[in-house]
mmCIF file of C-alpha atoms in Angstrom:
data_model
loop_
_atom_site.group_PDB
_atom_site.id
_atom_site.type_symbol
_atom_site.label_atom_id
_atom_site.label_comp_id
_atom_site.label_asym_id
_atom_site.label_seq_id
_atom_site.Cartn_x
_atom_site.Cartn_y
_atom_site.Cartn_z
ATOM 1 C CA MET S 1 0.066 -0.147 -0.157
ATOM 2 C CA MET S 2 1.330 3.259 -0.957
ATOM 3 C CA SER S 3 1.233 6.383 1.465
ATOM 4 C CA GLU S 4 -0.662 9.399 0.820
ATOM 5 C CA VAL S 5 1.986 11.405 0.137
ATOM 6 C CA GLU S 6 3.523 8.701 -2.615
ATOM 7 C CA VAL S 7 0.017 8.731 -4.101
ATOM 8 C CA GLU S 8 0.057 12.388 -4.286
ATOM 9 C CA GLU S 9 3.873 12.869 -5.889
ATOM 10 C CA LYS S 10 3.080 10.014 -8.057
ATOM 11 C CA VAL S 11 -0.203 11.836 -9.457
ATOM 12 C CA ASP S 12 1.551 15.041 -9.504
ATOM 13 C CA ALA S 13 3.988 13.802 -11.971
ATOM 14 C CA LEU S 14 1.971 11.850 -13.993
ATOM 15 C CA GLU S 15 -0.344 15.085 -14.410
ATOM 16 C CA ARG S 16 2.503 17.052 -15.420
ATOM 17 C CA ALA S 17 3.300 14.816 -18.329
ATOM 18 C CA VAL S 18 -0.178 14.492 -19.637
ATOM 19 C CA LEU S 19 -0.226 18.220 -19.753
ATOM 20 C CA GLU S 20 3.067 18.605 -21.451
ATOM 21 C CA ILE S 21 1.490 16.535 -23.932
ATOM 22 C CA ASP S 22 -1.411 18.324 -24.469
ATOM 23 C CA ALA S 23 0.449 21.761 -24.876
ATOM 24 C CA MET S 24 2.694 19.659 -27.649
ATOM 25 C CA VAL S 25 -0.468 18.504 -29.101
ATOM 26 C CA SER S 26 -1.942 22.151 -29.380
ATOM 27 C CA ILE S 27 1.658 23.543 -30.843
ATOM 28 C CA PHE S 28 2.228 20.875 -33.370
ATOM 29 C CA CYS S 29 -1.024 19.224 -34.243
ATOM 30 C CA GLN S 30 -2.862 22.037 -35.320
ATOM 31 C CA ASP S 31 -2.483 25.979 -35.647
ATOM 32 C CA PHE S 32 -4.810 28.789 -33.950
ATOM 33 C CA THR S 33 -7.505 28.258 -37.023
ATOM 34 C CA GLY S 34 -7.304 24.541 -35.992
ATOM 35 C CA GLU S 35 -6.057 23.465 -39.576
ATOM 36 C CA ILE S 36 -3.404 21.094 -40.239
ATOM 37 C CA GLN S 37 -0.845 22.847 -42.848
ATOM 38 C CA ALA S 38 1.362 20.746 -45.027
ATOM 39 C CA GLY S 39 4.936 20.805 -43.972
ATOM 40 C CA ASP S 40 4.038 20.544 -40.338
ATOM 41 C CA ASN S 41 6.329 19.298 -37.958
ATOM 42 C CA GLU S 42 4.253 15.971 -36.861
ATOM 43 C CA PHE S 43 3.576 15.023 -33.178
ATOM 44 C CA VAL S 44 2.317 11.419 -32.735
ATOM 45 C CA ILE S 45 1.160 9.807 -29.704
ATOM 46 C CA THR S 46 1.986 6.063 -30.156
ATOM 47 C CA THR S 47 0.654 4.638 -27.100
ATOM 48 C CA VAL S 48 -2.648 6.323 -26.601
ATOM 49 C CA GLU S 49 -4.084 3.898 -24.587
ATOM 50 C CA ALA S 50 -1.599 4.546 -21.973
ATOM 51 C CA LEU S 51 -2.430 8.334 -22.015
ATOM 52 C CA ASP S 52 -5.706 7.746 -21.245
ATOM 53 C CA HIS S 53 -4.735 5.472 -18.440
ATOM 54 C CA ALA S 54 -2.817 8.236 -17.243
ATOM 55 C CA ARG S 55 -6.091 10.303 -17.390
ATOM 56 C CA THR S 56 -7.918 7.913 -15.842
ATOM 57 C CA ILE S 57 -5.814 7.726 -12.669
ATOM 58 C CA ILE S 58 -5.207 11.665 -12.510
ATOM 59 C CA ASP S 59 -9.135 11.984 -12.399
ATOM 60 C CA CYS S 60 -9.874 9.260 -9.685
ATOM 61 C CA PRO S 61 -6.442 8.209 -8.040
ATOM 62 C CA PRO S 62 -6.620 4.870 -6.548
ATOM 63 C CA ASP S 63 -4.696 3.791 -3.431
ATOM 64 C CA ALA S 64 -1.885 2.282 -5.277
ATOM 65 C CA PHE S 65 -1.037 2.318 -8.792
ATOM 66 C CA ASP S 66 1.860 2.058 -11.501
ATOM 67 C CA ALA S 67 2.035 4.872 -13.585
ATOM 68 C CA PRO S 68 2.008 4.476 -17.353
ATOM 69 C CA ARG S 69 4.742 4.529 -19.603
ATOM 70 C CA ILE S 70 3.526 7.276 -22.643
ATOM 71 C CA ASP S 71 5.708 7.283 -26.161
ATOM 72 C CA VAL S 72 5.338 9.457 -28.397
ATOM 73 C CA GLU S 73 6.724 10.298 -32.019
ATOM 74 C CA MET S 74 8.229 13.497 -33.488
ATOM 75 C CA HIS S 75 8.913 14.676 -37.024
ATOM 76 C CA VAL S 76 10.943 17.241 -37.409
ATOM 77 C CA HIS S 77 12.341 19.687 -39.681
ATOM 78 C CA THR S 78 13.990 22.872 -40.415
ATOM 79 C CA HIS S 79 12.791 26.333 -41.420
ATOM 80 C CA SER S 80 14.753 26.023 -45.039
ATOM 81 C CA ASP S 81 13.870 22.261 -45.938
ATOM 82 C CA VAL S 82 10.184 21.146 -45.297
ATOM 83 C CA SER S 83 11.061 17.714 -46.700
ATOM 84 C CA SER S 84 14.183 16.991 -44.726
ATOM 85 C CA ILE S 85 12.941 15.043 -41.835
ATOM 86 C CA THR S 86 14.296 13.579 -38.791
ATOM 87 C CA ARG S 87 11.948 11.338 -36.815
ATOM 88 C CA LEU S 88 12.253 10.801 -33.258
ATOM 89 C CA ARG S 89 10.832 8.692 -30.479
ATOM 90 C CA ILE S 90 10.642 10.179 -26.963
ATOM 91 C CA CYS S 91 9.570 8.024 -23.952
ATOM 92 C CA LEU S 92 8.121 9.590 -20.952
ATOM 93 C CA PRO S 93 8.953 6.781 -18.424
ATOM 94 C CA PRO S 94 6.941 6.474 -15.056
ATOM 95 C CA GLY S 95 7.665 9.274 -12.840
ATOM 96 C CA TYR S 96 8.518 11.487 -15.155
ATOM 97 C CA PRO S 97 9.581 14.671 -14.958
ATOM 98 C CA SER S 98 9.349 14.556 -11.575
ATOM 99 C CA PHE S 99 11.543 11.369 -10.492
ATOM 100 C CA SER S 100 12.702 10.142 -14.136
ATOM 101 C CA HIS S 101 14.077 12.181 -17.077
ATOM 102 C CA ALA S 102 12.641 11.620 -20.696
ATOM 103 C CA GLU S 103 14.490 9.086 -23.012
ATOM 104 C CA VAL S 104 15.211 9.612 -26.529
ATOM 105 C CA THR S 105 15.789 7.377 -29.712
ATOM 106 C CA VAL S 106 16.505 9.191 -32.879
ATOM 107 C CA LEU S 107 14.686 6.510 -35.572
ATOM 108 C CA SER S 108 15.762 8.279 -39.003
ATOM 109 C CA ILE S 109 17.592 11.373 -40.122
ATOM 110 C CA PRO S 110 17.770 12.237 -43.653
ATOM 111 C CA LYS S 111 18.994 9.725 -46.173
ATOM 112 C CA ASN S 112 21.595 12.003 -47.864
ATOM 113 C CA LEU S 113 23.653 12.495 -44.384
ATOM 114 C CA PRO S 114 26.665 10.280 -43.020
ATOM 115 C CA ARG S 115 26.263 8.088 -40.171
ATOM 116 C CA ASN S 116 27.958 10.420 -37.632
ATOM 117 C CA HIS S 117 25.378 12.665 -38.187
ATOM 118 C CA PHE S 118 23.019 9.856 -36.389
ATOM 119 C CA ASP S 119 25.195 9.699 -34.301
ATOM 120 C CA GLU S 120 26.342 13.249 -33.209
ATOM 121 C CA LEU S 121 22.264 14.040 -32.922
ATOM 122 C CA SER S 122 21.698 10.906 -30.814
ATOM 123 C CA THR S 123 24.468 12.003 -28.005
ATOM 124 C CA LYS S 124 23.385 15.766 -28.167
ATOM 125 C CA LEU S 125 19.313 14.896 -27.610
ATOM 126 C CA GLN S 126 20.194 12.165 -24.968
ATOM 127 C CA LEU S 127 22.416 14.723 -23.205
ATOM 128 C CA ARG S 128 19.568 17.391 -22.874
ATOM 129 C CA ALA S 129 17.039 14.877 -22.032
ATOM 130 C CA LYS S 130 19.342 14.340 -18.763
ATOM 131 C CA GLU S 131 20.195 17.745 -18.200
ATOM 132 C CA ASN S 132 16.334 18.503 -18.118
ATOM 133 C CA SER S 133 15.656 16.399 -15.457
ATOM 134 C CA GLY S 134 13.044 17.329 -12.980
ATOM 135 C CA SER S 135 11.590 19.377 -15.848
ATOM 136 C CA GLU S 136 9.448 19.137 -19.104
ATOM 137 C CA ALA S 137 11.557 18.054 -21.451
ATOM 138 C CA MET S 138 10.203 17.609 -24.855
ATOM 139 C CA LEU S 139 10.233 21.259 -26.263
ATOM 140 C CA GLU S 140 14.060 21.582 -25.142
ATOM 141 C CA ILE S 141 14.448 18.324 -27.398
ATOM 142 C CA ILE S 142 13.138 19.174 -30.488
ATOM 143 C CA ASN S 143 14.415 22.660 -29.954
ATOM 144 C CA GLU S 144 17.982 20.972 -29.748
ATOM 145 C CA CYS S 145 17.076 18.700 -32.529
ATOM 146 C CA ARG S 146 16.037 21.628 -34.769
ATOM 147 C CA ASP S 147 19.929 23.334 -33.773
ATOM 148 C CA VAL S 148 21.879 20.610 -34.668
ATOM 149 C CA MET S 149 19.802 20.105 -37.864
ATOM 150 C CA GLU S 150 20.151 23.832 -38.772
ATOM 151 C CA ASN S 151 23.979 23.387 -38.309
ATOM 152 C CA TRP S 152 24.401 20.317 -40.535
ATOM 153 C CA ASP S 153 23.897 23.012 -43.568
ATOM 154 C CA MET S 154 26.792 24.495 -43.820
ATOM 155 C CA ASN S 155 26.158 26.827 -46.795
ATOM 156 C CA LYS S 156 23.046 28.444 -44.774
ATOM 157 C CA LEU S 157 25.007 28.522 -41.831
ATOM 158 C CA SER S 158 27.936 30.491 -43.506
ATOM 159 C CA ASN S 159 25.540 32.664 -45.161
ATOM 160 C CA GLN S 160 23.919 33.866 -41.599
ATOM 161 C CA VAL S 161 27.369 34.292 -40.224
ATOM 162 C CA LEU S 162 28.618 36.938 -43.113
ATOM 163 C CA GLU S 163 25.028 38.374 -42.839
ATOM 164 C CA ASN S 164 25.397 39.154 -39.104
ATOM 165 C CA GLU S 165 29.035 40.543 -39.523
ATOM 166 C CA LEU S 166 28.140 42.579 -41.997
ATOM 167 C CA PRO S 167 28.895 46.212 -39.945
ATOM 168 C CA THR S 168 25.640 48.393 -39.317
ATOM 169 C CA ASP S 169 26.266 51.757 -37.657
ATOM 170 C CA ASN S 170 24.015 52.328 -34.821
ATOM 171 C CA ALA S 171 22.446 55.393 -36.641
ATOM 172 C CA ASN S 172 20.965 53.192 -39.340
ATOM 173 C CA LYS S 173 20.101 50.753 -36.457
ATOM 174 C CA ILE S 174 18.017 53.429 -34.612
ATOM 175 C CA GLU S 175 16.252 54.484 -37.839
ATOM 176 C CA SER S 176 15.567 50.818 -38.832
ATOM 177 C CA ILE S 177 12.680 48.747 -37.351
ATOM 178 C CA SER S 178 12.773 45.299 -36.602
ATOM 179 C CA ARG S 179 10.674 42.315 -35.140
ATOM 180 C CA ARG S 180 12.120 39.748 -32.651
ATOM 181 C CA TRP S 181 10.151 36.349 -32.321
ATOM 182 C CA ILE S 182 11.416 34.468 -29.036
ATOM 183 C CA TRP S 183 10.114 31.080 -28.246
ATOM 184 C CA VAL S 184 10.713 29.370 -24.863
ATOM 185 C CA HIS S 185 9.565 26.004 -22.918
ATOM 186 C CA HIS S 186 7.603 27.924 -20.676
ATOM 187 C CA ILE S 187 7.252 31.062 -18.866
ATOM 188 C CA THR S 188 5.337 31.040 -15.691
ATOM 189 C CA ASN S 189 7.046 32.790 -13.198
ATOM 190 C CA SER S 190 5.011 35.966 -12.457
ATOM 191 C CA SER S 191 8.300 38.112 -11.234
ATOM 192 C CA ARG S 192 9.706 36.989 -14.912
ATOM 193 C CA LEU S 193 6.664 38.170 -16.676
ATOM 194 C CA LYS S 194 6.521 41.697 -15.125
ATOM 195 C CA GLN S 195 10.603 41.902 -15.915
ATOM 196 C CA ILE S 196 10.014 41.487 -19.415
ATOM 197 C CA VAL S 197 7.020 43.621 -19.909
ATOM 198 C CA THR S 198 8.795 46.206 -18.033
ATOM 199 C CA GLU S 199 12.394 45.628 -20.312
ATOM 200 C CA ALA S 200 10.230 46.380 -23.406
ATOM 201 C CA GLN S 201 8.377 48.954 -22.021
ATOM 202 C CA ASN S 202 11.347 50.849 -21.456
ATOM 203 C CA LEU S 203 13.094 50.552 -24.538
ATOM 204 C CA LYS S 204 9.758 51.467 -26.198
ATOM 205 C CA LEU S 205 9.325 48.385 -27.965
ATOM 206 C CA GLY S 206 5.602 46.883 -28.872
ATOM 207 C CA GLY S 207 4.869 43.304 -29.088
ATOM 208 C CA TYR S 208 3.187 40.515 -27.221
ATOM 209 C CA LEU S 209 4.140 38.365 -24.352
ATOM 210 C CA LYS S 210 2.202 34.852 -24.053
ATOM 211 C CA GLY S 211 3.171 33.364 -20.931
ATOM 212 C CA GLY S 212 2.553 29.786 -20.063
ATOM 213 C CA TYR S 213 3.797 26.597 -22.207
ATOM 214 C CA PRO S 214 5.251 27.683 -24.384
ATOM 215 C CA GLY S 215 6.294 31.150 -23.833
ATOM 216 C CA VAL S 216 6.496 33.925 -26.722
ATOM 217 C CA VAL S 217 7.905 36.737 -26.809
ATOM 218 C CA LEU S 218 7.334 39.320 -29.476
ATOM 219 C CA VAL S 219 8.945 42.783 -29.732
ATOM 220 C CA GLU S 220 9.105 45.103 -32.255
ATOM 221 C CA GLY S 221 10.336 49.174 -32.741
ATOM 222 C CA SER S 222 14.024 50.257 -33.649
ATOM 223 C CA THR S 223 16.881 47.721 -34.271
ATOM 224 C CA LEU S 224 18.947 49.157 -31.604
ATOM 225 C CA SER S 225 16.609 48.489 -28.733
ATOM 226 C CA CYS S 226 15.675 45.035 -30.288
ATOM 227 C CA ASP S 227 19.189 44.059 -30.296
ATOM 228 C CA GLU S 228 19.448 45.743 -26.580
ATOM 229 C CA PHE S 229 16.204 43.935 -25.615
ATOM 230 C CA VAL S 230 17.603 40.264 -26.920
ATOM 231 C CA GLY S 231 20.804 41.057 -25.146
ATOM 232 C CA TRP S 232 19.336 41.803 -22.100
ATOM 233 C CA ILE S 233 16.936 38.495 -22.039
ATOM 234 C CA LYS S 234 20.164 36.397 -22.774
ATOM 235 C CA GLY S 235 21.736 37.649 -20.277
ATOM 236 C CA ASN S 236 24.294 40.543 -20.155
ATOM 237 C CA LYS S 237 26.851 41.179 -17.234
ATOM 238 C CA SER S 238 26.557 45.177 -17.897
ATOM 239 C CA ARG S 239 22.855 44.590 -17.449
ATOM 240 C CA PRO S 240 21.623 42.209 -14.837
ATOM 241 C CA GLY S 241 18.440 40.782 -14.778
ATOM 242 C CA GLY S 242 18.484 38.744 -17.886
ATOM 243 C CA PHE S 243 17.563 35.118 -18.187
ATOM 244 C CA GLY S 244 20.929 33.034 -19.195
ATOM 245 C CA ARG S 245 22.259 32.353 -22.664
ATOM 246 C CA ASN S 246 20.206 29.091 -23.349
ATOM 247 C CA TRP S 247 17.318 31.937 -24.048
ATOM 248 C CA GLY S 248 19.479 32.865 -27.411
ATOM 249 C CA HIS S 249 18.701 29.870 -28.572
ATOM 250 C CA HIS S 250 15.160 30.430 -28.718
ATOM 251 C CA VAL S 251 15.660 33.908 -30.873
ATOM 252 C CA ARG S 252 13.569 32.097 -33.908
ATOM 253 C CA GLY S 253 12.992 35.054 -36.107
ATOM 254 C CA GLU S 254 14.676 38.139 -36.909
ATOM 255 C CA THR S 255 12.937 40.735 -39.604
ATOM 256 C CA THR S 256 13.846 44.216 -40.734
ATOM 257 C CA VAL S 257 10.880 45.893 -41.872
ATOM 258 C CA ASP S 258 10.420 49.915 -43.474
ATOM 259 C CA ASN S 259 7.689 50.473 -40.634
ATOM 260 C CA ARG S 260 5.980 49.460 -37.723
ATOM 261 C CA GLN S 261 3.114 47.158 -37.780
ATOM 262 C CA LEU S 262 2.372 46.506 -34.695
ATOM 263 C CA PRO S 263 0.765 48.755 -31.951
ATOM 264 C CA GLU S 264 3.418 50.669 -30.020
ATOM 265 C CA SER S 265 2.465 49.514 -26.440
ATOM 266 C CA PHE S 266 3.681 46.234 -25.248
ATOM 267 C CA GLU S 267 0.575 43.511 -24.159
ATOM 268 C CA GLU S 268 1.060 40.659 -21.864
ATOM 269 C CA LEU S 269 -1.416 38.184 -23.347
ATOM 270 C CA LYS S 270 -1.352 35.233 -20.436
ATOM 271 C CA ASP S 271 -1.247 31.803 -21.423
ATOM 272 C CA ASP S 272 -3.237 32.389 -25.269
ATOM 273 C CA MET S 273 -2.032 31.173 -28.543
ATOM 274 C CA GLY S 274 -4.895 31.621 -30.292
ATOM 275 C CA LYS S 275 -5.501 35.514 -29.234
ATOM 276 C CA LEU S 276 -1.615 35.855 -29.997
ATOM 277 C CA GLY S 277 -2.132 34.139 -33.535
ATOM 278 C CA ALA S 278 -5.472 36.292 -34.078
ATOM 279 C CA LEU S 279 -3.563 39.791 -33.297
ATOM 280 C CA CYS S 280 -0.760 38.712 -35.526
ATOM 281 C CA LYS S 281 -3.042 38.214 -38.489
ATOM 282 C CA GLU S 282 -5.190 41.444 -37.661
ATOM 283 C CA PHE S 283 -1.670 43.213 -37.663
ATOM 284 C CA GLY S 284 -0.170 41.614 -40.772
ATOM 285 C CA VAL S 285 2.524 39.439 -39.267
ATOM 286 C CA GLU S 286 0.986 36.172 -39.558
ATOM 287 C CA GLU S 287 3.442 34.455 -41.829
ATOM 288 C CA GLU S 288 6.087 35.280 -39.597
ATOM 289 C CA PHE S 289 3.974 33.764 -36.495
ATOM 290 C CA ARG S 290 3.294 30.736 -39.078
ATOM 291 C CA GLU S 291 6.958 30.323 -39.566
ATOM 292 C CA PHE S 292 8.888 31.354 -36.536
ATOM 293 C CA ILE S 293 6.027 30.202 -33.377
ATOM 294 C CA LEU S 294 4.235 27.308 -35.412
ATOM 295 C CA GLN S 295 7.129 26.138 -37.593
ATOM 296 C CA HIS S 296 4.896 26.304 -40.694
ATOM 297 C CA LYS S 297 6.741 27.910 -43.883
#
């Protein structure tokens, strides 16, 4: 017989796993219009009965139970090539995420890549899963997979480096208008949410903050202010209060435009991806939202 505390801890872990799966389904299985788009990243629950059993346990916890193992598959592509697919299996073992970490298996990579790429990806994803022990890890694993895949495209990487290294003086940056799209696993801490809003407002940036799972930050304003905001959120020794270098991996989109399209105020939307999508459509940045946040192109 399990103690009441043990039952509560196991149910809590199971509920966290199920909520994470529900979030993944909302992100990858449909966009804010409810339609599945061609070329989407595909998220598949391969053990549906286990997931149903988990929901039953959460709704009516028994005095003792064995938590089910839940398996999912993810088909990941990069922005540049939706036909270049890497297939992953992610296992959520009993006790995940509170007491055990996700287990990742690379099922396949694009056929034109050598074997050492397969081994490299497997090693990095397994390490990422272990690094996120104790927290929800699926988005982190998928983001790591996409980062590795994009680094394989050396020509694209070289072009990006060259573009980033082109000299631009601060006067031009102040005059030009940019948008930055930042996507992270979650933003739930109320103090962190408040800091993001304050920093954006101080820099006179417009845009939106969606908290919850996943977290999305969209800012628009002078290129110099956008660069300063990204530098702050990644963590800067001269600007305390940022959230660490890993945030830099999630700046998924950077655009420079002639005129501002978003309202000049910065607004927090709570955990509402649908509202963010609707606002992006209203203000003419729907295609960027699909490409950088929903991963459609």
